[in-house]
PDB file of C-alpha atoms in Angstrom:
ATOM      1  CA  MET I   1     -30.603  89.007 -74.681  1.00 54.00           C
ATOM      2  CA  SER I   2     -28.621  91.280 -76.375  1.00 55.00           C
ATOM      3  CA  LYS I   3     -26.603  90.637 -79.709  1.00 57.00           C
ATOM      4  CA  GLN I   4     -23.194  91.125 -77.998  1.00 51.00           C
ATOM      5  CA  GLU I   5     -24.338  88.954 -75.178  1.00 52.00           C
ATOM      6  CA  ARG I   6     -25.828  86.302 -78.252  1.00 55.00           C
ATOM      7  CA  THR I   7     -22.317  86.150 -79.552  1.00 55.00           C
ATOM      8  CA  LEU I   8     -20.696  85.638 -75.980  1.00 52.00           C
ATOM      9  CA  VAL I   9     -22.560  82.303 -75.008  1.00 54.00           C
ATOM     10  CA  GLU I  10     -22.121  81.322 -78.609  1.00 57.00           C
ATOM     11  CA  LEU I  11     -18.641  81.286 -77.959  1.00 54.00           C
ATOM     12  CA  ALA I  12     -18.943  79.687 -74.813  1.00 52.00           C
ATOM     13  CA  GLU I  13     -20.674  76.882 -76.443  1.00 53.00           C
ATOM     14  CA  VAL I  14     -18.432  76.872 -78.950  1.00 51.00           C
ATOM     15  CA  VAL I  15     -15.298  76.095 -76.860  1.00 51.00           C
ATOM     16  CA  GLY I  16     -17.172  73.551 -74.489  1.00 57.00           C
ATOM     17  CA  CYS I  17     -16.682  73.255 -71.147  1.00 65.00           C
ATOM     18  CA  CYS I  18     -18.511  75.168 -68.747  1.00 73.00           C
ATOM     19  CA  SER I  19     -21.183  77.927 -68.721  1.00 80.00           C
ATOM     20  CA  PRO I  20     -20.392  81.497 -67.405  1.00 89.00           C
ATOM     21  CA  LEU I  21     -19.701  81.449 -64.238  1.00 91.00           C
ATOM     22  CA  VAL I  22     -21.775  84.179 -63.393  1.00 90.00           C
ATOM     23  CA  ARG I  23     -24.973  82.250 -65.793  1.00 90.00           C
ATOM     24  CA  GLU I  24     -24.069  78.514 -63.007  1.00 91.00           C
ATOM     25  CA  PRO I  25     -21.449  78.118 -60.595  1.00 94.00           C
ATOM     26  CA  LEU I  26     -18.170  75.887 -61.579  1.00 94.00           C
ATOM     27  CA  SER I  27     -18.588  71.420 -60.491  1.00 94.00           C
ATOM     28  CA  ALA I  28     -15.976  70.950 -57.762  1.00 94.00           C
ATOM     29  CA  GLU I  29     -14.393  69.529 -60.941  1.00 94.00           C
ATOM     30  CA  GLN I  30     -13.979  71.734 -63.656  1.00 94.00           C
ATOM     31  CA  SER I  31     -12.854  74.435 -60.597  1.00 96.00           C
ATOM     32  CA  THR I  32      -9.702  72.361 -59.712  1.00 96.00           C
ATOM     33  CA  GLU I  33      -9.405  71.660 -63.825  1.00 95.00           C
ATOM     34  CA  LEU I  34      -9.768  75.693 -64.173  1.00 96.00           C
ATOM     35  CA  ALA I  35      -7.931  76.590 -61.699  1.00 97.00           C
ATOM     36  CA  ARG I  36      -4.816  74.789 -62.469  1.00 97.00           C
ATOM     37  CA  LEU I  37      -5.160  77.143 -65.919  1.00 97.00           C
ATOM     38  CA  PHE I  38      -5.782  80.322 -64.213  1.00 98.00           C
ATOM     39  CA  LYS I  39      -1.931  79.424 -61.710  1.00 98.00           C
ATOM     40  CA  ALA I  40      -0.512  78.784 -64.526  1.00 98.00           C
ATOM     41  CA  MET I  41      -1.040  82.748 -66.067  1.00 98.00           C
ATOM     42  CA  GLY I  42      -0.748  84.109 -62.109  1.00 98.00           C
ATOM     43  CA  ASP I  43       2.473  84.919 -62.684  1.00 98.00           C
ATOM     44  CA  PRO I  44       3.897  88.280 -64.540  1.00 98.00           C
ATOM     45  CA  VAL I  45       6.484  86.354 -66.367  1.00 98.00           C
ATOM     46  CA  ARG I  46       4.503  84.155 -67.117  1.00 98.00           C
ATOM     47  CA  LEU I  47       1.398  86.041 -68.207  1.00 97.00           C
ATOM     48  CA  ARG I  48       3.837  88.230 -70.113  1.00 97.00           C
ATOM     49  CA  LEU I  49       5.327  85.476 -72.235  1.00 98.00           C
ATOM     50  CA  LEU I  50       2.046  83.884 -72.856  1.00 97.00           C
ATOM     51  CA  SER I  51       0.967  86.953 -75.022  1.00 96.00           C
ATOM     52  CA  LEU I  52       4.014  87.772 -76.352  1.00 97.00           C
ATOM     53  CA  ILE I  53       3.649  83.960 -77.808  1.00 97.00           C
ATOM     54  CA  ALA I  54      -0.059  84.726 -78.943  1.00 95.00           C
ATOM     55  CA  SER I  55       0.927  87.972 -80.600  1.00 94.00           C
ATOM     56  CA  HIS I  56       3.554  86.640 -82.584  1.00 95.00           C
ATOM     57  CA  ALA I  57       3.692  86.852 -86.273  1.00 91.00           C
ATOM     58  CA  GLY I  58       2.396  84.152 -87.513  1.00 91.00           C
ATOM     59  CA  GLY I  59       1.032  82.969 -84.207  1.00 90.00           C
ATOM     60  CA  GLU I  60       4.686  81.004 -83.214  1.00 95.00           C
ATOM     61  CA  ALA I  61       7.920  82.652 -80.856  1.00 97.00           C
ATOM     62  CA  CYS I  62      10.827  81.232 -80.796  1.00 96.00           C
ATOM     63  CA  VAL I  63      12.639  81.305 -77.585  1.00 95.00           C
ATOM     64  CA  CYS I  64      15.957  82.644 -78.811  1.00 93.00           C
ATOM     65  CA  GLU I  65      13.234  85.460 -79.260  1.00 93.00           C
ATOM     66  CA  LEU I  66      11.609  86.004 -75.739  1.00 95.00           C
ATOM     67  CA  THR I  67      14.263  85.784 -73.633  1.00 93.00           C
ATOM     68  CA  ASP I  68      16.201  89.006 -74.387  1.00 91.00           C
ATOM     69  CA  VAL I  69      12.755  91.021 -73.125  1.00 94.00           C
ATOM     70  CA  PHE I  70      13.394  89.821 -69.358  1.00 96.00           C
ATOM     71  CA  ASP I  71      15.909  90.531 -67.406  1.00 95.00           C
ATOM     72  CA  LEU I  72      16.105  86.570 -66.606  1.00 96.00           C
ATOM     73  CA  SER I  73      18.464  84.011 -67.005  1.00 94.00           C
ATOM     74  CA  GLY I  74      17.397  81.323 -70.118  1.00 93.00           C
ATOM     75  CA  PRO I  75      16.871  78.611 -66.863  1.00 95.00           C
ATOM     76  CA  THR I  76      14.099  81.001 -65.352  1.00 97.00           C
ATOM     77  CA  ILE I  77      12.416  81.090 -68.811  1.00 97.00           C
ATOM     78  CA  SER I  78      12.332  77.891 -69.645  1.00 96.00           C
ATOM     79  CA  HIS I  79      11.142  77.074 -65.919  1.00 97.00           C
ATOM     80  CA  HIS I  80       8.022  79.375 -66.840  1.00 98.00           C
ATOM     81  CA  LEU I  81       7.395  77.982 -70.475  1.00 98.00           C
ATOM     82  CA  LYS I  82       7.559  74.753 -68.860  1.00 98.00           C
ATOM     83  CA  VAL I  83       4.936  75.932 -66.633  1.00 98.00           C
ATOM     84  CA  LEU I  84       2.782  76.955 -68.915  1.00 98.00           C
ATOM     85  CA  ARG I  85       3.085  73.614 -71.492  1.00 98.00           C
ATOM     86  CA  GLU I  86       2.139  71.412 -68.680  1.00 97.00           C
ATOM     87  CA  ALA I  87      -0.697  73.299 -67.951  1.00 97.00           C
ATOM     88  CA  GLY I  88      -1.774  73.153 -72.107  1.00 96.00           C
ATOM     89  CA  LEU I  89      -1.537  76.948 -73.121  1.00 97.00           C
ATOM     90  CA  ILE I  90       1.340  76.274 -75.169  1.00 98.00           C
ATOM     91  CA  SER I  91       2.968  73.902 -77.648  1.00 97.00           C
ATOM     92  CA  GLY I  92       6.927  73.700 -78.997  1.00 97.00           C
ATOM     93  CA  GLU I  93       8.653  72.572 -81.230  1.00 97.00           C
ATOM     94  CA  ARG I  94      12.163  72.039 -81.879  1.00 97.00           C
ATOM     95  CA  ARG I  95      13.389  73.005 -85.258  1.00 96.00           C
ATOM     96  CA  GLY I  96      17.580  73.406 -85.462  1.00 96.00           C
ATOM     97  CA  THR I  97      19.029  74.843 -82.357  1.00 95.00           C
ATOM     98  CA  TRP I  98      15.788  76.438 -81.368  1.00 95.00           C
ATOM     99  CA  VAL I  99      12.392  75.578 -79.732  1.00 96.00           C
ATOM    100  CA  TYR I 100       9.578  77.701 -81.209  1.00 97.00           C
ATOM    101  CA  TYR I 101       5.974  77.753 -79.276  1.00 98.00           C
ATOM    102  CA  ARG I 102       1.983  78.398 -80.324  1.00 97.00           C
ATOM    103  CA  VAL I 103      -0.786  78.872 -77.719  1.00 96.00           C
ATOM    104  CA  HIS I 104      -3.463  76.699 -77.483  1.00 95.00           C
ATOM    105  CA  PRO I 105      -6.317  79.316 -78.699  1.00 92.00           C
ATOM    106  CA  GLU I 106      -8.842  76.551 -77.554  1.00 91.00           C
ATOM    107  CA  ALA I 107      -7.292  76.961 -73.980  1.00 93.00           C
ATOM    108  CA  LEU I 108      -7.763  80.705 -74.227  1.00 93.00           C
ATOM    109  CA  GLY I 109     -11.196  80.917 -75.651  1.00 91.00           C
ATOM    110  CA  ARG I 110     -12.483  78.269 -73.039  1.00 92.00           C
ATOM    111  CA  LEU I 111     -11.056  80.943 -70.134  1.00 94.00           C
ATOM    112  CA  SER I 112     -12.414  84.142 -71.793  1.00 93.00           C
ATOM    113  CA  ALA I 113     -16.234  82.378 -71.896  1.00 91.00           C
ATOM    114  CA  VAL I 114     -15.981  81.416 -68.695  1.00 94.00           C
ATOM    115  CA  LEU I 115     -15.284  84.551 -67.504  1.00 94.00           C
ATOM    116  CA  VAL I 116     -17.879  86.314 -69.836  1.00 90.00           C
ATOM    117  CA  PRO I 117     -19.575  88.741 -67.288  1.00 85.00           C
ATOM    118  CA  THR I 118     -23.698  89.923 -67.467  1.00 63.00           C
ATOM    119  CA  GLU I 119     -24.712  92.004 -70.563  1.00 49.00           C
ATOM    120  CA  ALA I 120     -25.058  94.948 -67.672  1.00 42.00           C
ATOM    121  CA  ALA I 121     -21.460  94.941 -66.627  1.00 41.00           C
ATOM    122  CA  VAL I 122     -20.888  94.807 -70.520  1.00 41.00           C
ATOM    123  CA  GLY I 123     -22.286  97.842 -70.826  1.00 38.00           C
ATOM    124  CA  GLN I 124     -20.797  99.873 -68.307  1.00 36.00           C
TER     125      GLN I 124
ATOM    126  CA  MET O   1     -13.209  90.358 -89.582  1.00 54.00           C
ATOM    127  CA  SER O   2     -16.655  88.161 -88.958  1.00 56.00           C
ATOM    128  CA  LYS O   3     -19.484  89.373 -86.711  1.00 56.00           C
ATOM    129  CA  GLN O   4     -18.600  87.226 -83.960  1.00 50.00           C
ATOM    130  CA  GLU O   5     -14.967  88.636 -83.383  1.00 52.00           C
ATOM    131  CA  ARG O   6     -16.012  92.158 -84.074  1.00 55.00           C
ATOM    132  CA  THR O   7     -18.307  91.666 -80.894  1.00 55.00           C
ATOM    133  CA  LEU O   8     -15.431  90.239 -79.090  1.00 52.00           C
ATOM    134  CA  VAL O   9     -13.116  93.670 -79.849  1.00 54.00           C
ATOM    135  CA  GLU O  10     -15.500  95.512 -78.412  1.00 57.00           C
ATOM    136  CA  LEU O  11     -16.087  93.952 -75.418  1.00 54.00           C
ATOM    137  CA  ALA O  12     -12.356  94.231 -74.879  1.00 52.00           C
ATOM    138  CA  GLU O  13     -12.697  98.143 -75.714  1.00 53.00           C
ATOM    139  CA  VAL O  14     -15.624  98.521 -73.033  1.00 50.00           C
ATOM    140  CA  VAL O  15     -14.033  97.161 -70.266  1.00 51.00           C
ATOM    141  CA  GLY O  16     -10.689  99.117 -71.060  1.00 57.00           C
ATOM    142  CA  CYS O  17      -6.974  97.773 -70.071  1.00 66.00           C
ATOM    143  CA  CYS O  18      -5.860  95.706 -72.544  1.00 74.00           C
ATOM    144  CA  SER O  19      -6.466  94.612 -76.016  1.00 81.00           C
ATOM    145  CA  PRO O  20      -6.719  90.889 -76.429  1.00 89.00           C
ATOM    146  CA  LEU O  21      -3.314  88.729 -75.771  1.00 91.00           C
ATOM    147  CA  VAL O  22      -3.464  87.220 -79.292  1.00 91.00           C
ATOM    148  CA  ARG O  23      -3.585  90.737 -80.926  1.00 90.00           C
ATOM    149  CA  GLU O  24      -0.478  92.899 -78.972  1.00 91.00           C
ATOM    150  CA  PRO O  25       2.172  91.411 -75.885  1.00 94.00           C
ATOM    151  CA  LEU O  26       1.366  92.933 -72.792  1.00 94.00           C
ATOM    152  CA  SER O  27       2.741  95.543 -71.140  1.00 94.00           C
ATOM    153  CA  ALA O  28       5.158  94.410 -67.555  1.00 94.00           C
ATOM    154  CA  GLU O  29       2.388  96.853 -65.970  1.00 94.00           C
ATOM    155  CA  GLN O  30      -0.418  95.170 -67.952  1.00 94.00           C
ATOM    156  CA  SER O  31       1.169  91.520 -66.969  1.00 96.00           C
ATOM    157  CA  THR O  32       1.856  92.355 -63.241  1.00 96.00           C
ATOM    158  CA  GLU O  33      -1.834  93.562 -62.854  1.00 95.00           C
ATOM    159  CA  LEU O  34      -3.420  90.898 -64.255  1.00 96.00           C
ATOM    160  CA  ALA O  35      -0.841  88.149 -62.952  1.00 97.00           C
ATOM    161  CA  ARG O  36      -2.708  89.480 -59.732  1.00 97.00           C
ATOM    162  CA  LEU O  37      -6.237  88.234 -60.637  1.00 97.00           C
ATOM    163  CA  PHE O  38      -5.630  85.028 -62.032  1.00 98.00           C
ATOM    164  CA  LYS O  39      -3.225  84.261 -59.559  1.00 98.00           C
ATOM    165  CA  ALA O  40      -6.566  84.663 -57.093  1.00 98.00           C
ATOM    166  CA  MET O  41      -8.446  82.710 -59.215  1.00 98.00           C
ATOM    167  CA  GLY O  42      -5.386  79.770 -59.365  1.00 98.00           C
ATOM    168  CA  ASP O  43      -7.072  77.397 -56.945  1.00 98.00           C
ATOM    169  CA  PRO O  44     -10.441  75.340 -57.016  1.00 98.00           C
ATOM    170  CA  VAL O  45     -11.416  76.103 -53.827  1.00 98.00           C
ATOM    171  CA  ARG O  46     -11.841  80.462 -54.484  1.00 98.00           C
ATOM    172  CA  LEU O  47     -12.859  79.569 -58.360  1.00 97.00           C
ATOM    173  CA  ARG O  48     -15.786  78.058 -57.379  1.00 97.00           C
ATOM    174  CA  LEU O  49     -16.433  80.680 -54.835  1.00 98.00           C
ATOM    175  CA  LEU O  50     -16.398  82.918 -57.154  1.00 97.00           C
ATOM    176  CA  SER O  51     -18.857  81.655 -59.495  1.00 96.00           C
ATOM    177  CA  LEU O  52     -21.252  80.893 -56.353  1.00 97.00           C
ATOM    178  CA  ILE O  53     -21.499  84.128 -55.873  1.00 97.00           C
ATOM    179  CA  ALA O  54     -20.698  85.297 -59.666  1.00 95.00           C
ATOM    180  CA  SER O  55     -24.045  82.763 -60.114  1.00 94.00           C
ATOM    181  CA  HIS O  56     -26.521  83.254 -57.664  1.00 94.00           C
ATOM    182  CA  ALA O  57     -30.167  84.554 -57.608  1.00 91.00           C
ATOM    183  CA  GLY O  58     -30.371  87.942 -57.116  1.00 91.00           C
ATOM    184  CA  GLY O  59     -26.385  88.705 -57.798  1.00 90.00           C
ATOM    185  CA  GLU O  60     -25.111  87.832 -54.111  1.00 95.00           C
ATOM    186  CA  ALA O  61     -24.374  85.653 -52.077  1.00 97.00           C
ATOM    187  CA  CYS O  62     -24.202  85.611 -48.152  1.00 96.00           C
ATOM    188  CA  VAL O  63     -21.517  83.859 -46.449  1.00 95.00           C
ATOM    189  CA  CYS O  64     -23.826  81.132 -44.809  1.00 93.00           C
ATOM    190  CA  GLU O  65     -24.918  79.988 -48.398  1.00 93.00           C
ATOM    191  CA  LEU O  66     -21.301  79.319 -49.031  1.00 95.00           C
ATOM    192  CA  THR O  67     -19.476  77.500 -46.573  1.00 93.00           C
ATOM    193  CA  ASP O  68     -21.798  74.054 -46.722  1.00 91.00           C
ATOM    194  CA  VAL O  69     -21.091  73.306 -50.191  1.00 94.00           C
ATOM    195  CA  PHE O  70     -17.170  73.094 -48.917  1.00 96.00           C
ATOM    196  CA  ASP O  71     -16.230  70.444 -46.383  1.00 95.00           C
ATOM    197  CA  LEU O  72     -13.994  72.520 -45.096  1.00 96.00           C
ATOM    198  CA  SER O  73     -13.852  75.009 -41.620  1.00 94.00           C
ATOM    199  CA  GLY O  74     -15.562  78.361 -41.742  1.00 93.00           C
ATOM    200  CA  PRO O  75     -11.584  80.404 -41.374  1.00 95.00           C
ATOM    201  CA  THR O  76     -10.398  78.417 -44.421  1.00 97.00           C
ATOM    202  CA  ILE O  77     -13.485  79.810 -46.284  1.00 97.00           C
ATOM    203  CA  SER O  78     -13.181  82.977 -44.602  1.00 96.00           C
ATOM    204  CA  HIS O  79      -9.459  83.696 -45.625  1.00 97.00           C
ATOM    205  CA  HIS O  80     -10.637  82.575 -49.551  1.00 98.00           C
ATOM    206  CA  LEU O  81     -12.837  85.223 -49.817  1.00 98.00           C
ATOM    207  CA  LYS O  82     -10.038  87.545 -48.422  1.00 98.00           C
ATOM    208  CA  VAL O  83      -7.791  86.871 -51.053  1.00 98.00           C
ATOM    209  CA  LEU O  84     -10.419  87.449 -53.531  1.00 98.00           C
ATOM    210  CA  ARG O  85     -11.760  90.558 -52.056  1.00 98.00           C
ATOM    211  CA  GLU O  86      -8.516  91.628 -51.863  1.00 97.00           C
ATOM    212  CA  ALA O  87      -7.796  91.009 -55.614  1.00 97.00           C
ATOM    213  CA  GLY O  88     -11.030  93.177 -56.053  1.00 96.00           C
ATOM    214  CA  LEU O  89     -12.936  90.397 -57.603  1.00 97.00           C
ATOM    215  CA  ILE O  90     -15.700  90.721 -55.014  1.00 98.00           C
ATOM    216  CA  SER O  91     -16.811  92.431 -52.324  1.00 97.00           C
ATOM    217  CA  GLY O  92     -19.000  91.906 -49.352  1.00 97.00           C
ATOM    218  CA  GLU O  93     -20.988  94.184 -46.954  1.00 97.00           C
ATOM    219  CA  ARG O  94     -21.931  93.181 -43.597  1.00 97.00           C
ATOM    220  CA  ARG O  95     -25.677  93.225 -42.555  1.00 96.00           C
ATOM    221  CA  GLY O  96     -26.562  91.715 -39.835  1.00 96.00           C
ATOM    222  CA  THR O  97     -25.386  88.856 -38.606  1.00 95.00           C
ATOM    223  CA  TRP O  98     -23.924  88.271 -42.055  1.00 95.00           C
ATOM    224  CA  VAL O  99     -21.642  89.362 -44.769  1.00 96.00           C
ATOM    225  CA  TYR O 100     -22.889  89.024 -48.616  1.00 97.00           C
ATOM    226  CA  TYR O 101     -21.003  89.214 -50.961  1.00 98.00           C
ATOM    227  CA  ARG O 102     -21.225  90.426 -54.830  1.00 97.00           C
ATOM    228  CA  VAL O 103     -18.789  89.580 -57.788  1.00 96.00           C
ATOM    229  CA  HIS O 104     -17.025  92.830 -59.925  1.00 94.00           C
ATOM    230  CA  PRO O 105     -18.283  91.659 -63.120  1.00 92.00           C
ATOM    231  CA  GLU O 106     -15.859  94.700 -64.793  1.00 91.00           C
ATOM    232  CA  ALA O 107     -13.161  92.493 -63.530  1.00 93.00           C
ATOM    233  CA  LEU O 108     -14.379  89.206 -65.060  1.00 93.00           C
ATOM    234  CA  GLY O 109     -15.069  91.328 -67.986  1.00 91.00           C
ATOM    235  CA  ARG O 110     -11.416  92.805 -68.544  1.00 92.00           C
ATOM    236  CA  LEU O 111     -10.578  89.228 -67.997  1.00 94.00           C
ATOM    237  CA  SER O 112     -11.912  87.547 -70.216  1.00 93.00           C
ATOM    238  CA  ALA O 113     -11.877  90.400 -72.872  1.00 91.00           C
ATOM    239  CA  VAL O 114      -7.916  89.760 -72.247  1.00 94.00           C
ATOM    240  CA  LEU O 115      -8.459  86.156 -72.774  1.00 94.00           C
ATOM    241  CA  VAL O 116     -10.226  86.324 -76.656  1.00 90.00           C
ATOM    242  CA  PRO O 117      -8.615  84.222 -79.027  1.00 85.00           C
ATOM    243  CA  THR O 118      -8.413  84.697 -82.655  1.00 63.00           C
ATOM    244  CA  GLU O 119     -11.424  83.881 -84.732  1.00 49.00           C
ATOM    245  CA  ALA O 120     -10.100  81.050 -86.316  1.00 41.00           C
ATOM    246  CA  ALA O 121     -10.158  80.052 -83.012  1.00 41.00           C
ATOM    247  CA  VAL O 122     -13.383  80.327 -81.882  1.00 41.00           C
ATOM    248  CA  GLY O 123     -14.572  78.770 -85.193  1.00 38.00           C
ATOM    249  CA  GLN O 124     -12.933  75.239 -84.571  1.00 36.00           C
TER     250      GLN O 124
END
C-alpha cells in the first residue's frame, strides 16, 4: 500500500461509517443513508451553493451573499438551502436580519472517504 | 498544511477537474457536470450496485451476480445500471450470455477529491 493510499484509508477510518466502496460493498442501510446525501448534491444549484458556503472566508456565508450569484428567486434559493440542511450537509444560524450557513465538514469527509478509488486509479 | 492534507490535495490535482469545494467555489459548468454524477449515485439501489461492482474480485461483476442481491426485477436492475453507465460511473462489456460491469475509478477519484474537507475536519 502506498503512502497516499494509507493516508486515504486513515481518512476513511477517522470519518467513520464506511470503508471505501471499492474495498467492500455497502450494506442496504449504508446505501440508503449515503444516497440521501448524494441526492441532495445531485442538483447543480445545490452543489454550487454548497461550494460557495464551504469555500467562503471564515467558513460561513450569509444567505444575502448567496442569492446574488444565481439568476433565481429568493424562495428558490431558500428551498435548495433547506434540502442541504435537511440532508445534514449544512446548518444555518440566524443573526439579526440574516441566516449564516456553514458546511458540516465531517459529512463531506465521510462521502469523500467512501468514494476513494484504488491506488491504481489515483496514479492515472 | 499537514502531510495528510498535502496528500489529499495531490489527489485532487492528479484526478483533475476541480479543487476541493472547500477551497474555491465550483463554477456553474463544474457544478452541472458533477451534479449529474452525484444524482446518479443519489439512489440506494444504484449506490449499492456501484459498490458491489467496485469491490468485486477482479474489479468486475457479472450482471448475473448483481440481480440476486436485490428483491427487484431484472429490468429494474438493468435500468439502474443504465443510469450509472450513462453518467460515466461504470461501463459494461458483453461476453457470451452476460454483461460484465466495471467502475471507472477516475470518476470516483474526481468526486472524492472534490469533497475532501479541511484539515481540521479530517482530524475530528
